[in-house]
Coordinates of C-alpha atoms in Angstrom, one line a residue:
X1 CA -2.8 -23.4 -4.7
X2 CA 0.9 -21.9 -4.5
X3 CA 1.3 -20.8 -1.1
X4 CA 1.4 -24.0 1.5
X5 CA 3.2 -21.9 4.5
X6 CA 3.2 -18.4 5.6
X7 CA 5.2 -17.1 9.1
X8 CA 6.4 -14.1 11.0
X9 CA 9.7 -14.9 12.8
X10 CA 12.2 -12.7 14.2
X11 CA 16.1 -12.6 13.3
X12 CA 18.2 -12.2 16.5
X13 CA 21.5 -13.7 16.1
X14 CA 21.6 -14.9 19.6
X15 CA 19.0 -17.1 18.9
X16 CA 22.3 -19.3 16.7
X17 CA 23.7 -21.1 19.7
X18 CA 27.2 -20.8 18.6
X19 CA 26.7 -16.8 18.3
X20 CA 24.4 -16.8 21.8
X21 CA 26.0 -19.4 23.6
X22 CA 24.4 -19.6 27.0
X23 CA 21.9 -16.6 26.1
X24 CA 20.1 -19.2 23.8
X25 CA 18.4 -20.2 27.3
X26 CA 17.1 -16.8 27.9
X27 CA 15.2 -17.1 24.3
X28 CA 13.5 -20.7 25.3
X29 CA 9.7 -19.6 23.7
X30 CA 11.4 -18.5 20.6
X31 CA 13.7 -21.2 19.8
X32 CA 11.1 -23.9 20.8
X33 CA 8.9 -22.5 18.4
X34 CA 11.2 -21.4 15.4
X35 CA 11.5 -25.3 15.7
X36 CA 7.8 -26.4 15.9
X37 CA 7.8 -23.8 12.5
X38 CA 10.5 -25.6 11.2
X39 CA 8.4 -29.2 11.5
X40 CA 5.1 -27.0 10.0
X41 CA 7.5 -26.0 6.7
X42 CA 8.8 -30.0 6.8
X43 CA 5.5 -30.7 6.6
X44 CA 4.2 -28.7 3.8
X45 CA 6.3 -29.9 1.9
X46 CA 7.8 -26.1 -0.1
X47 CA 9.6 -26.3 -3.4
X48 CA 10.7 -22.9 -2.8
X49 CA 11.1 -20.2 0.1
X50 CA 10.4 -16.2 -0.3
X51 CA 11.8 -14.6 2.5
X52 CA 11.4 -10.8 3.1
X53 CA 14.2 -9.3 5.0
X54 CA 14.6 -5.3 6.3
X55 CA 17.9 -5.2 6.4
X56 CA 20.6 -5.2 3.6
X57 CA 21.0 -2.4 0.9
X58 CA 17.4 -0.6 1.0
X59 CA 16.2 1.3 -1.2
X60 CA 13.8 5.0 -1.0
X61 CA 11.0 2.6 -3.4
X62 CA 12.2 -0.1 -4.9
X63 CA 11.8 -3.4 -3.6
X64 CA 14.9 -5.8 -4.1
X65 CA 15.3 -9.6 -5.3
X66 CA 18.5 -11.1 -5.2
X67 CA 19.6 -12.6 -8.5
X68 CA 22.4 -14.5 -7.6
X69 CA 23.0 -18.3 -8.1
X70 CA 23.9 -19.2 -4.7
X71 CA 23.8 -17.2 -1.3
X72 CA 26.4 -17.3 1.7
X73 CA 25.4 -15.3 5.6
X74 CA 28.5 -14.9 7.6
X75 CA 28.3 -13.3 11.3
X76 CA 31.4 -11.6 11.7
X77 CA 29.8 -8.7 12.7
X78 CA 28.0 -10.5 15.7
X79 CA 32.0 -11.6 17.0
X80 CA 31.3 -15.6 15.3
X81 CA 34.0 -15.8 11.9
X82 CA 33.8 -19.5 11.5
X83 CA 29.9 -19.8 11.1
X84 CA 28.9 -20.0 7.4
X85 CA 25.5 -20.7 5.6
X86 CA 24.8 -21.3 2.3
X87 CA 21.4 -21.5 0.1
X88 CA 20.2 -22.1 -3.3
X89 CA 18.8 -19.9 -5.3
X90 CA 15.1 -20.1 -6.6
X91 CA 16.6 -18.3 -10.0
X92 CA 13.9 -19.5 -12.3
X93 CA 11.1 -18.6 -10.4
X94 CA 12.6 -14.9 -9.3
X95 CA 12.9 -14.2 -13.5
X96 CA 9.5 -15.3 -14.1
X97 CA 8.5 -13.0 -11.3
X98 CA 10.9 -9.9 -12.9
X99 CA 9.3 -10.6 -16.5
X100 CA 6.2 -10.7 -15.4
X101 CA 6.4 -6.8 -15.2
X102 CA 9.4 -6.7 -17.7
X103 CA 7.9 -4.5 -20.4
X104 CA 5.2 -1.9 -18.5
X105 CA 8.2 -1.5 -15.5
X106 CA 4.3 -0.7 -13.1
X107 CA 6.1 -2.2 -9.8
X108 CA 8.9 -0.5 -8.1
X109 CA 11.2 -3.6 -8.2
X110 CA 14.6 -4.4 -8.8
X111 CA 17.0 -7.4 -9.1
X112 CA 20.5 -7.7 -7.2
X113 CA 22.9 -10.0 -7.4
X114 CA 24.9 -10.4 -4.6
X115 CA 26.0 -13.9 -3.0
X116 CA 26.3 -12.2 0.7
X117 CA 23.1 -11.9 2.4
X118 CA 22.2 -10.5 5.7
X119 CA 21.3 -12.1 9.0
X120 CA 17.5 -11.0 8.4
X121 CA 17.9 -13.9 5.8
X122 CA 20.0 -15.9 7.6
X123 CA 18.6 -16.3 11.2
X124 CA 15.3 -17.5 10.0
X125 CA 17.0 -19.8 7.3
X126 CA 19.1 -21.6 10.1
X127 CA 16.2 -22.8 12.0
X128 CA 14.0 -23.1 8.8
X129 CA 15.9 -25.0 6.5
X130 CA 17.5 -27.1 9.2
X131 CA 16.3 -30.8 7.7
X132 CA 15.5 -29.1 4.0
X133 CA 19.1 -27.0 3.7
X134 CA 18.8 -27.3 -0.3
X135 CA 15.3 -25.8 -0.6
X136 CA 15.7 -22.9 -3.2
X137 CA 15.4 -19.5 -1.8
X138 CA 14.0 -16.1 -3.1
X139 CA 15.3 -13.3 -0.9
X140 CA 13.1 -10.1 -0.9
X141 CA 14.4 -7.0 0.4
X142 CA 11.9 -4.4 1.6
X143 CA 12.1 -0.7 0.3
X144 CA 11.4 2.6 2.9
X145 CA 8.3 3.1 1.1
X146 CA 5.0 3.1 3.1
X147 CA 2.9 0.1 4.3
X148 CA 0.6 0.5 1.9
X149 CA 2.9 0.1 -1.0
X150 CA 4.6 -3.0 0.8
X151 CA 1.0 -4.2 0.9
X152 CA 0.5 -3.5 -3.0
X153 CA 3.7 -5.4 -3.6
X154 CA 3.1 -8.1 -1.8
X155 CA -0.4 -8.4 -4.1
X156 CA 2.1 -8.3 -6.9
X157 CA 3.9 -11.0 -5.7
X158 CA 1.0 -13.2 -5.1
X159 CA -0.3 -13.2 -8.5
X160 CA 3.0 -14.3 -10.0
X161 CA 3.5 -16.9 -7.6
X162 CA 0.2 -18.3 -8.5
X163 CA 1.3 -18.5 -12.4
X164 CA 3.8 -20.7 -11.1
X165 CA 3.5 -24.3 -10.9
X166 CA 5.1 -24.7 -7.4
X167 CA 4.8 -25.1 -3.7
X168 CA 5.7 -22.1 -2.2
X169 CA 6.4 -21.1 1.6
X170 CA 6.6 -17.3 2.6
X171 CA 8.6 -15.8 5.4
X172 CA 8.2 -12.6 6.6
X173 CA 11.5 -11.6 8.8
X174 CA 10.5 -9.0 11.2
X175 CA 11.9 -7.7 14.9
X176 CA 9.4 -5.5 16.6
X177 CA 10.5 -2.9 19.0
X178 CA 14.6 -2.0 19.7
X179 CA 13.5 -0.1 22.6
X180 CA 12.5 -2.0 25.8
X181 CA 14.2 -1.9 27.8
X182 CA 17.4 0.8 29.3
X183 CA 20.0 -1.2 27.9
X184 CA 18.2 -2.1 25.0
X185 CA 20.0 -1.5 21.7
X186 CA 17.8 1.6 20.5
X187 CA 18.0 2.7 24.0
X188 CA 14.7 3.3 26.2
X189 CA 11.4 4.1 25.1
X190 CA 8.4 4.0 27.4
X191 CA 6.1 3.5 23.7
X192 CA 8.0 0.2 22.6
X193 CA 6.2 -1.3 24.5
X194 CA 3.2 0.1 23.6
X195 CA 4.0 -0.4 19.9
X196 CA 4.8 -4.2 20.9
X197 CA 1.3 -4.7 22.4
X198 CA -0.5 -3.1 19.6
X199 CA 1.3 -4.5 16.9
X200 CA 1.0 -8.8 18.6
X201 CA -2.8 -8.2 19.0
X202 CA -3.5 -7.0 15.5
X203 CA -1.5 -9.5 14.4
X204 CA -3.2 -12.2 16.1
X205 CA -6.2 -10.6 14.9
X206 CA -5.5 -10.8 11.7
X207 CA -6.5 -6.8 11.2
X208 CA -4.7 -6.6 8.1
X209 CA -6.4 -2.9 7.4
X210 CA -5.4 -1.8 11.1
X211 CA -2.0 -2.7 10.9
X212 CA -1.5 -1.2 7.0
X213 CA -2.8 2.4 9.4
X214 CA -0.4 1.9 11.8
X215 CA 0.3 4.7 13.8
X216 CA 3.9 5.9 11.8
X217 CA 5.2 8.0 15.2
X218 CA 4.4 5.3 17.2
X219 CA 6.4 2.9 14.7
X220 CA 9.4 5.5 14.4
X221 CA 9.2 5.8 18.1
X222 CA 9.9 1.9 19.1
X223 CA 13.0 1.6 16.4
X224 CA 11.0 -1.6 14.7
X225 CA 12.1 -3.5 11.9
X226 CA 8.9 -5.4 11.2
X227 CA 6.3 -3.6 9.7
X228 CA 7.1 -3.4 6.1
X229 CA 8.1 -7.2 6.3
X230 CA 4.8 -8.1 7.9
X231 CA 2.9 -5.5 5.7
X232 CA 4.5 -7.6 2.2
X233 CA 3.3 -10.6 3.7
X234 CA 0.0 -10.0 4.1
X235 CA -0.2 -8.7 0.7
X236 CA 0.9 -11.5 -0.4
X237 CA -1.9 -13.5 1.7
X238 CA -4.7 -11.2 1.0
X239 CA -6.3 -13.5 -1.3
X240 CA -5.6 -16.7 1.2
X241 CA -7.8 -17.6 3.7
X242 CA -5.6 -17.8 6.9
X243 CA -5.6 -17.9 10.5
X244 CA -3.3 -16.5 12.7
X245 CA -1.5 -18.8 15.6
X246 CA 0.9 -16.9 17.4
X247 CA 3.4 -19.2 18.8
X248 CA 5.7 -17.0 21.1
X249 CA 6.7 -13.3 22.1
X250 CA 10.2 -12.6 24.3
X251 CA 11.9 -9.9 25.2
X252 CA 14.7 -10.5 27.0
X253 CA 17.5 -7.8 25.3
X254 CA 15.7 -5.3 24.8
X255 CA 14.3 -6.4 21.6
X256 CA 10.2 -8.1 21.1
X257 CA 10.7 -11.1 18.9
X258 CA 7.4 -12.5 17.1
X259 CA 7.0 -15.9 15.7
X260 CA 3.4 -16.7 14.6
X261 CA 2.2 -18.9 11.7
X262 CA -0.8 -18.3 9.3
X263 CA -2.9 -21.2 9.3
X264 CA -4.8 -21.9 6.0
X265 CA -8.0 -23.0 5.7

C-alpha cells in the first residue's frame, strides 16, 4: 500500500516563530499538534510528500504539479527576508504521474516548473519535514474547478500513486474561514463561523459525500481556502480505509486553522 500518512493542516505564517514571534503563543493547539504530526510522518516512514496547496498561480481547470528540480519558499511578503527553505523534488514520480495520462490528455493537469513556491507549501513543510528536511516533495496546486472535480482528481492521483513502488505521505494544505472575527483579514462575517463548524464536524465525520455538497454560498461567504485542498485529498483516500483524528482548531486572527490526521486501518 502507497499511502502511509494523510493530514489536513493549515498554513499561517505566524505559526514560523521567526515570522510570529511572540504570536506563536497565541497558536499553542496548533503548533503542538503540527508537531505531534510531524512525529506521525517520522514515523511512517514516507519516501515522498504530495502536498496540495490553494495558493500560487491557479488555474480556471487545470490542476498544477511543479516540475522543477529543487524548490525555495521565502516570506518577504509576511515582513521576514532572511528566512529561506528549500526541498527536493520527487521529479520521477511527478513524470510517471504526467505520463500516465500522456497520450489520451482525460485529466485537466498541467506541469510547472518554477523553483519559488508559496507559503501554502511552505508552512506545512517547516513543521513537517523538520527531522526529514531531504524528503522529496510533489507540490500540487488546486485549480477553481468544483469540489467534485478536485474529488475526481484526487481519484486520479490515487491510482498512479499506487503503480508506484513507494511510501507516500499526502498533505492537504487548507485554512478554513478568513472571516471571524472584525479585524479578521476577510473582514467580518457572522457565517464563518458557521462555515467553520460545519466544515470540522464533517470532517471529523469523515462525510466525504456531505462535504463534496458543500453549501458553495456558504463557502464564498467565509473567504476559505480549504475546500478544494481537502476535497483532492479525500479523492485521493477514497479507496483507503481511514479514520479521522482531529488534533486542534484555533482561531485567534481571525482565521480557523485545522490540523487533523487520517488514521488508517
Amino acid at each position: 500500500m502507497p499511502l502511509v500518512f494523510a493530514a489536513i493542516t493549515p498554513h499561517p505564517p505566524v505559526l514560523i516563530p521567526e515570522i510570529g514571534k511572540e504570536n506563536v503563543s497565541k497558536l499553542v493547539k496548533t503548533k503542538s499538534a503540527m508537531e505531534k504530526l510531524e512525529r506521525e510522518l517520522y514515523a511512517s516512514k514516507p519516501e515522498s510528500l504530495l502536498i496540495i496547496s490553494p495558493h500560487g498561480k491557479v488555474m480556471a481547470d487545470d490542476f498544477t504539479i511543479n516540475l522543477a528540480a529543487d524548490y525555495t519558499v521565502h516570506f518577504q511578503e509576511f515582513g521576514d527576508f532572511g528566512l529561506e527553505l528549500k526541498f527536493r523534488s520527487d521529479y520521477r514520480s511527478i513524470q510517471q504521474i504526467r505520463a500516465a495520462d500522456e497520450g489520451q490528455r482525460g485529466v485537466p493537469l498541467v506541469l510547472s516548473s518554477t523553483t519559488e513556491i508559496d507559503h501554502g507549501f511552505g508552512v506545512p513543510l517547516h513543521y513537517l519535514t523538520s527531522h526529514q528536511n531531504q524528503l522529496p516533495i510533489i507540490p500540487v496546486t488546486s485549480a477553481a474547478s468544483s469540489l467534485e472535480q478536485h474529488f475526481a482528481f484526487g481519484k486520479f492521483l490515487h491510482r498512479q500513486l499506487s503503480s508506484i513502488d513507494k511510501r507516500f505521505a499526502v498533505v492537504a494544505s487548507a485554512d478554513l474561514s478568513h472571516r471571524l472575527t472584525q479585524d479578521a483579514p476577510g473582514g467580518y462575517s457572522k457565517r464563518g463561523s458557521e462555515f467553520d463548524k460545519k466544515l470540522v464536524s464533517l470532517v471529523k465525520k469523515n462525510d466525504v459525500a456531505a462535504i463534496l455538497k458543500f453549501d458553495r454560498a456558504l463557502a464564498e461567504e467565509a473567504g476559505e481556502c480549504g475546500l478544494r485542498p481537502i476535497a483532492m485529498l479525500l479523492g485521493i483516500l477514497e479507496a483507503v480505509n481511514v479514520s479521522v483524528e482531529a488534533l486542534s482548531y484555533e482561531r485567534p486572527f481571525g482565521v480557523g486553522y485545522l490540523v487533523a490526521n487520517f488514521k488508517f486501518s
